Coordinates of C-alpha atoms in Angstrom, one line a residue:
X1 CA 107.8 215.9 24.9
X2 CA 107.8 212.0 24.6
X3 CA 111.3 212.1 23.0
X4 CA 113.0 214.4 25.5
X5 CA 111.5 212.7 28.6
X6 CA 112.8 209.2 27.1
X7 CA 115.9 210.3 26.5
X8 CA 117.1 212.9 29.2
X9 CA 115.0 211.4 32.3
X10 CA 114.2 208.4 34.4
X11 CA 110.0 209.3 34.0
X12 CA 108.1 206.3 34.0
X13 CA 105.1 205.8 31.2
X14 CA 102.8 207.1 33.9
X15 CA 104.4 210.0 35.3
X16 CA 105.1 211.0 31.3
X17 CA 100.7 210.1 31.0
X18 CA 100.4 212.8 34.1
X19 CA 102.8 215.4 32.2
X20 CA 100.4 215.2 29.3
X21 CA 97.7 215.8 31.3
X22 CA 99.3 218.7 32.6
X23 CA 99.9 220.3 29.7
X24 CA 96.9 219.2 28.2
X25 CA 95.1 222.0 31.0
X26 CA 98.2 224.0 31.8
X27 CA 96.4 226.8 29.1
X28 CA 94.3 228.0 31.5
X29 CA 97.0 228.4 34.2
X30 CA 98.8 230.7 32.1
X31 CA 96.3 232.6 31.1
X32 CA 95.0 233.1 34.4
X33 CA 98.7 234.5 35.6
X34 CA 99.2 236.2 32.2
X35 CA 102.5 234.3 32.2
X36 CA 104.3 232.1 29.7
X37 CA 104.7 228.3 31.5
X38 CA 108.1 226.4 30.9
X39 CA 108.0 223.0 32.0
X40 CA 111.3 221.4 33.5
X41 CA 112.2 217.8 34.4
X42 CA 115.3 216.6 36.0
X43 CA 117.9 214.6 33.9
X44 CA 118.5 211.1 34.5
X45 CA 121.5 212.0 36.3
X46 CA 120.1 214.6 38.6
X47 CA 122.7 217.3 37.7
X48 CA 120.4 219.5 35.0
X49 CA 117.1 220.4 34.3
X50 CA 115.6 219.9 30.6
X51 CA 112.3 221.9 29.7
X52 CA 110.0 219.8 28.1
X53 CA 107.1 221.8 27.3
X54 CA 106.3 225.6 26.9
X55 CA 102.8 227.4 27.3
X56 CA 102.0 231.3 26.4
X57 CA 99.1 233.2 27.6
X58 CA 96.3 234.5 25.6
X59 CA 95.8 237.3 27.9
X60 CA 99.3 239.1 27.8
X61 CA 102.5 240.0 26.8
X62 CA 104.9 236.7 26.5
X63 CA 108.1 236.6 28.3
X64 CA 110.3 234.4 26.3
X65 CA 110.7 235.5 22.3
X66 CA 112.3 231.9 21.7
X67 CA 111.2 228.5 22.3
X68 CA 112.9 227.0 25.3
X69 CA 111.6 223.1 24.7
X70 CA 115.2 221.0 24.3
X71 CA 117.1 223.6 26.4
X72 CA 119.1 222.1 29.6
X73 CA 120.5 223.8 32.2
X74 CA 122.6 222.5 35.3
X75 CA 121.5 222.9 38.9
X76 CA 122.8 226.1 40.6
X77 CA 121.9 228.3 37.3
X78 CA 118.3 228.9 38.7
X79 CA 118.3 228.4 42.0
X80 CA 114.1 229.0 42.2
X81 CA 114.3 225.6 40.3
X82 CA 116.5 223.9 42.8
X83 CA 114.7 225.0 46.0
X84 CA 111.2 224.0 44.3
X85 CA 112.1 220.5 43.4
X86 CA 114.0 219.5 46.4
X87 CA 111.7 221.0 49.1
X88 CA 108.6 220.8 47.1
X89 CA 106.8 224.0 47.0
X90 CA 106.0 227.1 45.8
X91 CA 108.7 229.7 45.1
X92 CA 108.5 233.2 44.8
X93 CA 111.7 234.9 46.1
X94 CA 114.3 236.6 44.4
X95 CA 114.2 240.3 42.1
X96 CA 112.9 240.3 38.9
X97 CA 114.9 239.0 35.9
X98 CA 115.7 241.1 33.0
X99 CA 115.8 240.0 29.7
X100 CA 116.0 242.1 26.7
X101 CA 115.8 245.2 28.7
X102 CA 112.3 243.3 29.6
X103 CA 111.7 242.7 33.7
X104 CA 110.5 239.5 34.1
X105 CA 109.1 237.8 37.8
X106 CA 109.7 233.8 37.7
X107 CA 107.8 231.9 40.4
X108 CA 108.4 227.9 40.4
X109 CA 105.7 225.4 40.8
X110 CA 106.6 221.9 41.6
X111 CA 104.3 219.1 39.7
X112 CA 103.8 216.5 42.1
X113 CA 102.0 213.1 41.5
X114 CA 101.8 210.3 44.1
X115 CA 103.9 212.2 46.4
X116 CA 106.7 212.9 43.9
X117 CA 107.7 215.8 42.6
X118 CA 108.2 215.3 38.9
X119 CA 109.3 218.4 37.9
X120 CA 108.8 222.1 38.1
X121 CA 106.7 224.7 36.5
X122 CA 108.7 228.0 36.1
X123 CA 106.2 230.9 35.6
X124 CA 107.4 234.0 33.8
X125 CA 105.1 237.1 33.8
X126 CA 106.1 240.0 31.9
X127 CA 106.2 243.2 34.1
X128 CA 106.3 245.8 31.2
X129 CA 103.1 246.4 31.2
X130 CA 102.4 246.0 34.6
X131 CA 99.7 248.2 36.3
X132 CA 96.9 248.8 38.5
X133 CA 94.9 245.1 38.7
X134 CA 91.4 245.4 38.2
X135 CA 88.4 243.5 39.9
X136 CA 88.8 241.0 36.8
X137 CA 92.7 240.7 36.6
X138 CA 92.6 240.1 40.6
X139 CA 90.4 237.2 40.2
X140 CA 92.5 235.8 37.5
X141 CA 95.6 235.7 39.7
X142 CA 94.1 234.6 42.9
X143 CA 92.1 231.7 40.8
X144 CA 96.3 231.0 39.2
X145 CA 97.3 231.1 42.9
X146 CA 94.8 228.3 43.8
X147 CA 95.2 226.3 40.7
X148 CA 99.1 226.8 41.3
X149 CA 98.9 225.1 44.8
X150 CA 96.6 222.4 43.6
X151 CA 99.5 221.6 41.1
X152 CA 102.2 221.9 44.1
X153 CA 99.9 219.3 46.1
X154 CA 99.0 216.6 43.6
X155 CA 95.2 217.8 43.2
X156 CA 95.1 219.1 39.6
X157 CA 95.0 218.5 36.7
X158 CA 92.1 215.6 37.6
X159 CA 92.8 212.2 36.1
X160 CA 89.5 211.1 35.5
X161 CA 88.7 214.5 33.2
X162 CA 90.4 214.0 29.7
X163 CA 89.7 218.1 28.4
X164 CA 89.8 218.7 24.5
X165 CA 91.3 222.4 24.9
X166 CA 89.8 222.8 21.4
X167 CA 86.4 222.6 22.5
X168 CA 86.2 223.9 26.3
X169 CA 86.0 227.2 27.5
X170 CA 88.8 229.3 27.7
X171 CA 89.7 231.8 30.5
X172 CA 88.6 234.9 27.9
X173 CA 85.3 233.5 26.9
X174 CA 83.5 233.8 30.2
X175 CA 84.6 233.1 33.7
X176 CA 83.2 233.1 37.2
X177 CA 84.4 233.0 40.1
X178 CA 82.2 231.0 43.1
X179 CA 82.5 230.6 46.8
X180 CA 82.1 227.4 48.4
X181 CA 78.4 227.2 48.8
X182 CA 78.4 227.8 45.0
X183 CA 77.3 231.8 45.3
X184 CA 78.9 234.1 42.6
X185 CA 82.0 236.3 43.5
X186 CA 82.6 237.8 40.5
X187 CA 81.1 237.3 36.5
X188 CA 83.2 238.6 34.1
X189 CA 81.8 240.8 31.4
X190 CA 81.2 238.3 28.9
X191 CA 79.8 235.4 31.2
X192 CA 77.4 238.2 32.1
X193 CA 76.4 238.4 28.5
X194 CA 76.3 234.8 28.0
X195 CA 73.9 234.4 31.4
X196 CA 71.9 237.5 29.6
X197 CA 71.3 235.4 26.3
X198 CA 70.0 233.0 28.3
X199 CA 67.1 235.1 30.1
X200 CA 68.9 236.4 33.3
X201 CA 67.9 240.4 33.9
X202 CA 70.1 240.7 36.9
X203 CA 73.2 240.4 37.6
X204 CA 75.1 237.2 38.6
X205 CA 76.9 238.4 41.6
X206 CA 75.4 237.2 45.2
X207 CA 73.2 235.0 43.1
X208 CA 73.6 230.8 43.9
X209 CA 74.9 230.0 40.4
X210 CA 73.4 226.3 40.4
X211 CA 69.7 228.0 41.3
X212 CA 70.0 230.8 38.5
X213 CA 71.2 228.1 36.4
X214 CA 68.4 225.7 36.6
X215 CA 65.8 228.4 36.6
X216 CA 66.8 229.3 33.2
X217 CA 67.0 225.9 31.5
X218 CA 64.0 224.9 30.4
X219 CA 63.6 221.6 32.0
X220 CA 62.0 220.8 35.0
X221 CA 62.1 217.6 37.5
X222 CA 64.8 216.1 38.8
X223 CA 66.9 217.2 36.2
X224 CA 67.1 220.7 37.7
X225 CA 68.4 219.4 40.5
X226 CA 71.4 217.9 38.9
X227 CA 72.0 220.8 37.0
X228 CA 71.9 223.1 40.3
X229 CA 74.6 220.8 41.6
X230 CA 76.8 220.7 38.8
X231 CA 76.7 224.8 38.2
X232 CA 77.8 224.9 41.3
X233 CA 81.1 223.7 40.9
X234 CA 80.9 220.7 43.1
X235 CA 82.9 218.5 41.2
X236 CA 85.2 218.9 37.4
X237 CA 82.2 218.8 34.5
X238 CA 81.6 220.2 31.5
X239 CA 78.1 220.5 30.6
X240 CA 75.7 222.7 28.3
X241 CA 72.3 224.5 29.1
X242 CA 70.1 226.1 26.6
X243 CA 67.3 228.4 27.0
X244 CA 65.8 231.1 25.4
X245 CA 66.9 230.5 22.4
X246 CA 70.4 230.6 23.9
X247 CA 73.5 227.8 24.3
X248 CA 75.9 228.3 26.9
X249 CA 79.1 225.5 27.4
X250 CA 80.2 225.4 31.0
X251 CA 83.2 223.9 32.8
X252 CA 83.4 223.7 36.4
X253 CA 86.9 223.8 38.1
X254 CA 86.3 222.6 42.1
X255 CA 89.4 224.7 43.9
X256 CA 91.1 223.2 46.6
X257 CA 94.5 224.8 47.0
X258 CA 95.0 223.3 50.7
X259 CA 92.9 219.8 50.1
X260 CA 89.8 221.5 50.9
X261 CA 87.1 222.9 48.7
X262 CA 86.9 226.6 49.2
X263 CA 85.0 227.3 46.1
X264 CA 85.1 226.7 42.2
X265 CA 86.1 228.4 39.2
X266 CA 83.2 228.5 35.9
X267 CA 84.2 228.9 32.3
X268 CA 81.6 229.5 30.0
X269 CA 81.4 230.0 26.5
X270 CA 78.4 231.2 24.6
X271 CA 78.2 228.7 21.6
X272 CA 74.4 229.8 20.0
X273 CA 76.0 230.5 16.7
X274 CA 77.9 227.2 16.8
X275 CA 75.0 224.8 17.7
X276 CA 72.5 226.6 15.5
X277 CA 75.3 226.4 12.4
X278 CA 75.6 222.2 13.2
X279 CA 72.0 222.1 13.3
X280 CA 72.2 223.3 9.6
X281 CA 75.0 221.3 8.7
X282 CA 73.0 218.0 10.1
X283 CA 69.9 218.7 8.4
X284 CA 71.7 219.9 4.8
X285 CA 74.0 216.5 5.4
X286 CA 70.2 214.7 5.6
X287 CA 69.0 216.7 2.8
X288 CA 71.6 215.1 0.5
X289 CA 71.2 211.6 1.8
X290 CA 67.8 212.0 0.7
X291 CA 69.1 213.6 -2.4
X292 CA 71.2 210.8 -3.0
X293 CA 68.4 207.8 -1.9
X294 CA 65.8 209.2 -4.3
X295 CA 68.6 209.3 -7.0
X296 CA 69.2 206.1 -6.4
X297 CA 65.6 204.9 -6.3
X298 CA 64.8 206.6 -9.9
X299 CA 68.2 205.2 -11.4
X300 CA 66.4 201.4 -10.1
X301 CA 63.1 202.3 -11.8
X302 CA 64.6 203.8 -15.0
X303 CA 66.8 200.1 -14.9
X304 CA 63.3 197.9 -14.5
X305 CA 61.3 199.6 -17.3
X306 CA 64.6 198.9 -19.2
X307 CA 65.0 195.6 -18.2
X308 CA 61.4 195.5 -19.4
X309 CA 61.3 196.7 -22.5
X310 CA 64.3 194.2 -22.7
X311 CA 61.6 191.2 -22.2
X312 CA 59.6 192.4 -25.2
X313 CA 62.1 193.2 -28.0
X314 CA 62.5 190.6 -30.6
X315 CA 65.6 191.4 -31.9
X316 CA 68.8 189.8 -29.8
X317 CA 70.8 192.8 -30.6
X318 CA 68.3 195.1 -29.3
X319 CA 67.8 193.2 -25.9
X320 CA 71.6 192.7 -25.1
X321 CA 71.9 196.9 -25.8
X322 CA 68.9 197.2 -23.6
X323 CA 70.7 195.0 -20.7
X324 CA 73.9 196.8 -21.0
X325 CA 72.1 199.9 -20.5
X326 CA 70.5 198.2 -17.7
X327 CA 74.2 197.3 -15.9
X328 CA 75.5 201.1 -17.0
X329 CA 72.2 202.5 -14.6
X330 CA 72.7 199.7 -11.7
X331 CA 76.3 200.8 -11.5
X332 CA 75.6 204.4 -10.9
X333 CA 72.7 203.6 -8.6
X334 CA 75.5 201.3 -6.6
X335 CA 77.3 204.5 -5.7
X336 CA 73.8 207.0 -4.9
X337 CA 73.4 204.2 -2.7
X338 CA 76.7 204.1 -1.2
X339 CA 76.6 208.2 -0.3
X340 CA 73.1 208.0 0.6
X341 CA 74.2 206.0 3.7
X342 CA 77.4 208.2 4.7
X343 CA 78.1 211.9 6.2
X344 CA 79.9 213.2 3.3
X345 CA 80.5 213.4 -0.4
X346 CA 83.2 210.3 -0.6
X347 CA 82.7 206.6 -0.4
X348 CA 84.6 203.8 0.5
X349 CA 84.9 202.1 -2.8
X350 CA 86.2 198.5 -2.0
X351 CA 82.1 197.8 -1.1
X352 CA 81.2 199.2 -4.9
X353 CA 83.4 197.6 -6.5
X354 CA 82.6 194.2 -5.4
X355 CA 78.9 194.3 -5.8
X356 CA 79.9 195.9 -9.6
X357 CA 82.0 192.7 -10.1
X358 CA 78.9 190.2 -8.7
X359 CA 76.1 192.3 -10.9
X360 CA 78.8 191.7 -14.1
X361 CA 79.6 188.3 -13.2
X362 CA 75.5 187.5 -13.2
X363 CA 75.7 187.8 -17.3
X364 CA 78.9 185.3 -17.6
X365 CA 78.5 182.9 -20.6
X366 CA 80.6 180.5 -18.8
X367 CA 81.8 179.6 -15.2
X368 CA 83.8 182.8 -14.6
X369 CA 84.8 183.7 -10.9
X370 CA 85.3 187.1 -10.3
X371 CA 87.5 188.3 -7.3
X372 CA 89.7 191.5 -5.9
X373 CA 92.5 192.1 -4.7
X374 CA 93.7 195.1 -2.7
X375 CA 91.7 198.1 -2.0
X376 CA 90.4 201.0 -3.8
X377 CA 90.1 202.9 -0.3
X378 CA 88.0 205.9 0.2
X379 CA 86.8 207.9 -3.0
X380 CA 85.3 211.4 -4.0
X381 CA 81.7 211.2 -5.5
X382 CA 83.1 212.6 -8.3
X383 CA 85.8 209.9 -8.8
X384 CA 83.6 206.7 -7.5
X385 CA 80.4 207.5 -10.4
X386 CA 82.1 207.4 -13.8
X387 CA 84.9 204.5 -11.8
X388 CA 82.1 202.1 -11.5
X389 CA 81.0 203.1 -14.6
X390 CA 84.7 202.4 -16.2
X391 CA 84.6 199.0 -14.3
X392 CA 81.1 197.9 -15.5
X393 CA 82.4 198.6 -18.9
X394 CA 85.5 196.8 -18.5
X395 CA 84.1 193.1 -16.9
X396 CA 81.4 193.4 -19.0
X397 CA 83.9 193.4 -22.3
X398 CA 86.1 191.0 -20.3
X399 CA 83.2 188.3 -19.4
X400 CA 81.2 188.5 -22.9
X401 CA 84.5 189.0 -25.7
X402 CA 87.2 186.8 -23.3
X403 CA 85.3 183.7 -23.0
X404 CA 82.3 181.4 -24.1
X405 CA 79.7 179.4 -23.5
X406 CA 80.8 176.7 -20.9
X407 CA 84.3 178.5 -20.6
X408 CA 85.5 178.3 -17.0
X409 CA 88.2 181.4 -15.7
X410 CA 88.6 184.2 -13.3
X411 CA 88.2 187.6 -13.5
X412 CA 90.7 189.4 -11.4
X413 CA 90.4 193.2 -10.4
X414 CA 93.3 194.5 -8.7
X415 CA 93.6 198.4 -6.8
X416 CA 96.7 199.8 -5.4
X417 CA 96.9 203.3 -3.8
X418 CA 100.6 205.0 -4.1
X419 CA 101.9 208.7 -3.9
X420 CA 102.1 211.5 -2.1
X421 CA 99.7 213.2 -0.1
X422 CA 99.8 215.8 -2.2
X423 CA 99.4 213.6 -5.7
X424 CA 98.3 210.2 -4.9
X425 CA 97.4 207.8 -7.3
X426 CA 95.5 204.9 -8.2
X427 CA 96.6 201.9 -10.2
X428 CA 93.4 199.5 -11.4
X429 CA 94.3 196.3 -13.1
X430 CA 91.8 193.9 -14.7
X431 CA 93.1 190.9 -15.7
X432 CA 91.5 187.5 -17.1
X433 CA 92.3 184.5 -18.7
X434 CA 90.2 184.4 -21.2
X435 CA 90.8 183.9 -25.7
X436 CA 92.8 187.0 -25.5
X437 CA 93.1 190.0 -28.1
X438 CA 92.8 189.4 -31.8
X439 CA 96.0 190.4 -33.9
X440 CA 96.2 194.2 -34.8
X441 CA 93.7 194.7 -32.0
X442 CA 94.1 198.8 -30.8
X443 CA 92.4 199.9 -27.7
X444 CA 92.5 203.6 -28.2
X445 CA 91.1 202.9 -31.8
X446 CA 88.0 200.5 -31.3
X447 CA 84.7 201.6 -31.8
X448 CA 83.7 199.3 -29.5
X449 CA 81.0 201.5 -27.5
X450 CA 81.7 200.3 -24.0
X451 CA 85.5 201.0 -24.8
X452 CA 84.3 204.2 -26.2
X453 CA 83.1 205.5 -22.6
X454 CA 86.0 204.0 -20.9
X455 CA 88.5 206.3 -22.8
X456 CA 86.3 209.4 -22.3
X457 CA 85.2 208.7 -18.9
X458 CA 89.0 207.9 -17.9
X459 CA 90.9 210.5 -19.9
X460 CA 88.5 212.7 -19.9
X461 CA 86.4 213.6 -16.7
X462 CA 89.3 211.3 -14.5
X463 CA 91.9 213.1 -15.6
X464 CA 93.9 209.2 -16.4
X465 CA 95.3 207.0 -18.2
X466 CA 94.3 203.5 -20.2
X467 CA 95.8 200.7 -21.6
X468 CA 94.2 197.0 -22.5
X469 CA 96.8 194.7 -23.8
X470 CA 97.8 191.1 -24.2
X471 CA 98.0 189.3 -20.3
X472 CA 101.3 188.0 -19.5
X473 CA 100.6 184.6 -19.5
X474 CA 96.9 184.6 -21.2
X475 CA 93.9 186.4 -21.9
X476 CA 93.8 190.7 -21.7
X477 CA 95.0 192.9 -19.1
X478 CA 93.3 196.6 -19.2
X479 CA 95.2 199.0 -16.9
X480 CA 94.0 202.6 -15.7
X481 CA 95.9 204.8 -13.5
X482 CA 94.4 207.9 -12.0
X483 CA 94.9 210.9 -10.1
X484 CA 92.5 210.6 -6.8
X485 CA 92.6 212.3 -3.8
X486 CA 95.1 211.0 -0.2
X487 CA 93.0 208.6 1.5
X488 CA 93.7 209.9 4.9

């Protein structure tokens, strides 16, 4: 809609702002009519009409088999269009149209804002299946009629409401229909239901809606009193009330078709199953932070009774293998730690990899910095565990085989993210300036035991590749490149 407004019309940013709003709410208009919606602008030039946006109801037969967004036609080929922009209201005269051996009744709606007329609604009901209205269908089209005129005079949609359609009640879920002192009209069948769930025997109609409302919540004080007001459709809310063991979403649609209130429109949407299902979902989501934080605390304690036993061993070998075991644990506690603090199963690796490289950089011989560049972005659990195992590994063979006691250098860890979305990669690159590789040295051959889990934790469970050879200029470069999910 942004690009054919720019380009075919003289719309400012606002008036386009106010068409999005429109749309944004025009669903329930056409479901209400049981008519498809076709939004058209004038061009730039005044001499043709451009629809913009196109809307088809939930609740019946559409009128149009083919999109009409992009289509322009001049003034004088729909003559409803004309008389509706230029005089500013409603039309409804003129036979039906046929198309397709279909009859089809357009009505025209102009949009106004400020006093303007920005363009016009055309509203095309399908009369095939056209028959005897009942009580519910008669409500739907007088409650389009209002909503229609509150479009015609600037009132609707309301600017200060911003509506996820997603989310709100829709026309079929539940509606009710209110009179001005906020007693119900009519209750369709399933916003009877829904008021049922909640505790109400009777029925709705006669009833003050704000009243039955707050008599069924279960919370007393001066909140009922808010809650009476609200049901009662005195101004555009969405709100929820729960009660006996039930959760009902309203919305409440003041109408005032000629500037005055004559009563409000309710949609409302029994959402128990939903609100009982993201109470799971919290509590299992809390379950595995806790999962995750007592992981993380038992990796720390199996790392200090290393560490430990580390103190007491006489032989140097043993006590180094006792500290590298020690590092191999802290890096897998790094990342429990990590995904006990977030909402889902991925982690935003830059964090772990840093405090990898300052736990590494703690057993330098020399003065080694240690820095990164780039970012790893956000990671599976999956991915992120044996990664910061792989980069423990790596710095750890870096700091203790590149360089010696008093050595000074840097230790550079570098992450790009490239691809597709649908295969997107990620390109790790260790570099330091360290003594180098000895002659004949073969990566893929050692049996070096940190190297050892590199290659099977890489090729293996990360589904890469890895390289360590000779630095361009001086000391080793190990390179890994691995499949990870889009970091959206």
């Amino acid at each position: 809609m942004n690009d054919l407004v720019r380009q075919h019309t003289a719309l400012s940013d606002t008036d386009l702002e106010w068409l999005h709003l429109l749309v944004s709410e025009w669903q329930l208009l056409s479901d209400l009519s049981f008519a498809d919606l076709v939004l058209w602008v004038p061009t730039r030039d005044g001499t043709r009409f451009v629809s913009v946006a196109q809307m088809r109801p939930n609740t019946g037969p559409t009128s149009y088999q083919d999109d009409m967004v992009g289509h322009l036609v001049p003034r004088g080929r729909r003559p409803m269009l004309d008389i509706a922009h230029d005089e500013g209201r409603i039309v409804r005269e003129g036979d039906p149209e046929w198309r397709e051996e279909v009859p089809v009744r357009v009505e025209s709606i102009p949009v106004r804002r400020d006093g303007r007329v920005l363009g016009v609604i055309a509203r095309n009901t399908n009369l095939l299946t056209v028959r005897t209205p009942s009580r519910l269908e008669l409500t739907y089209l007088q409650s389009a009629s209002d909503l229609a005129q509150m479009i015609a005079a600037g009132s609707f949609p309301f600017p200060d409401q911003q509506v996820d359609m997603d989310a709100s009640p829709r026309v079929g879920d539940g509606l009710i229909r209110l009179d001005a002192d906020g007693v119900v009209q009519y209750a369709s069948p399933n916003a009877l239901s829904a008021y049922h769930r909640l505790g109400l025997a009777a029925d709705l109609v006669g009833h003050h809606l704000g009243v039955t409302t707050a008599e069924l919540a279960p919370s007393r004080g001066p909140v009922d009193e808010a809650l009476a007001k609200v049901a009662s459709g005195w101004a555009p809310r969405e709100f929820e009330i729960e009660g006996n063991d039930g959760v009902i979403q309203l919305r409440a649609i003041p109408l005032k078709p000629k500037g005055t209130r004559i009563g409000s429109l309710v949609l409302l949407r029994d959402v128990t199953e939903l609100r009982r299902r993201e109470r799971e979902l919290i509590t299992k989501d809390a379950t595995i932070r806790e999962i995750h934080h007592r992981v993380k605390n038992n990796l720390q304690t199996v790392a200090a009774l290393l560490r430990l036993q580390a103190r007491r061993i006489e032989s140097e070998r043993g006590r180094e293998a006792l500290e590298e075991a020690v590092r191999r644990v802290g890096s897998i506690a790094i990342v429990h730690e990590t995904l006990s603090q977030t909402l889902d199963e991925r982690v935003e690796f830059d964090e772990i990899a840093d405090r990898v490289l300052a736990m590494v950089a703690e057993i330098s011989p020399g003065k080694v910095a240690g820095r990164r560049i780039g970012r790893f972005g956000i990671l599976d659990a999956e991915v992120a565990t044996p990664l910061s195992m792989v980069l423990t590994e790596i710095l750890q063979n870096a700091l203790e085989h590149g360089f010696g006691p008093g050595d000074t250098g840097t230790v550079e860890v570098s992450a790009v993210r490239g691809g597709t979305s649908q295969a997107t990669r990620l390109l790790v690159t260790v570099t330091d300036d360290g003594v180098g590789l000895p002659e004949g040295f073969d990566a893929h051959r050692s049996g070096n035991l940190g190297l050892q889990i590199v290659r099977t934790l890489v090729e293996g469970e990360l589904g890469g590749t890895f390289d360590m050879v000779r630095a361009p200029e001086r000391g080793t470069q190990v390179v890994l490149d691995l499949p990870v999910r889009a970091d959206k």
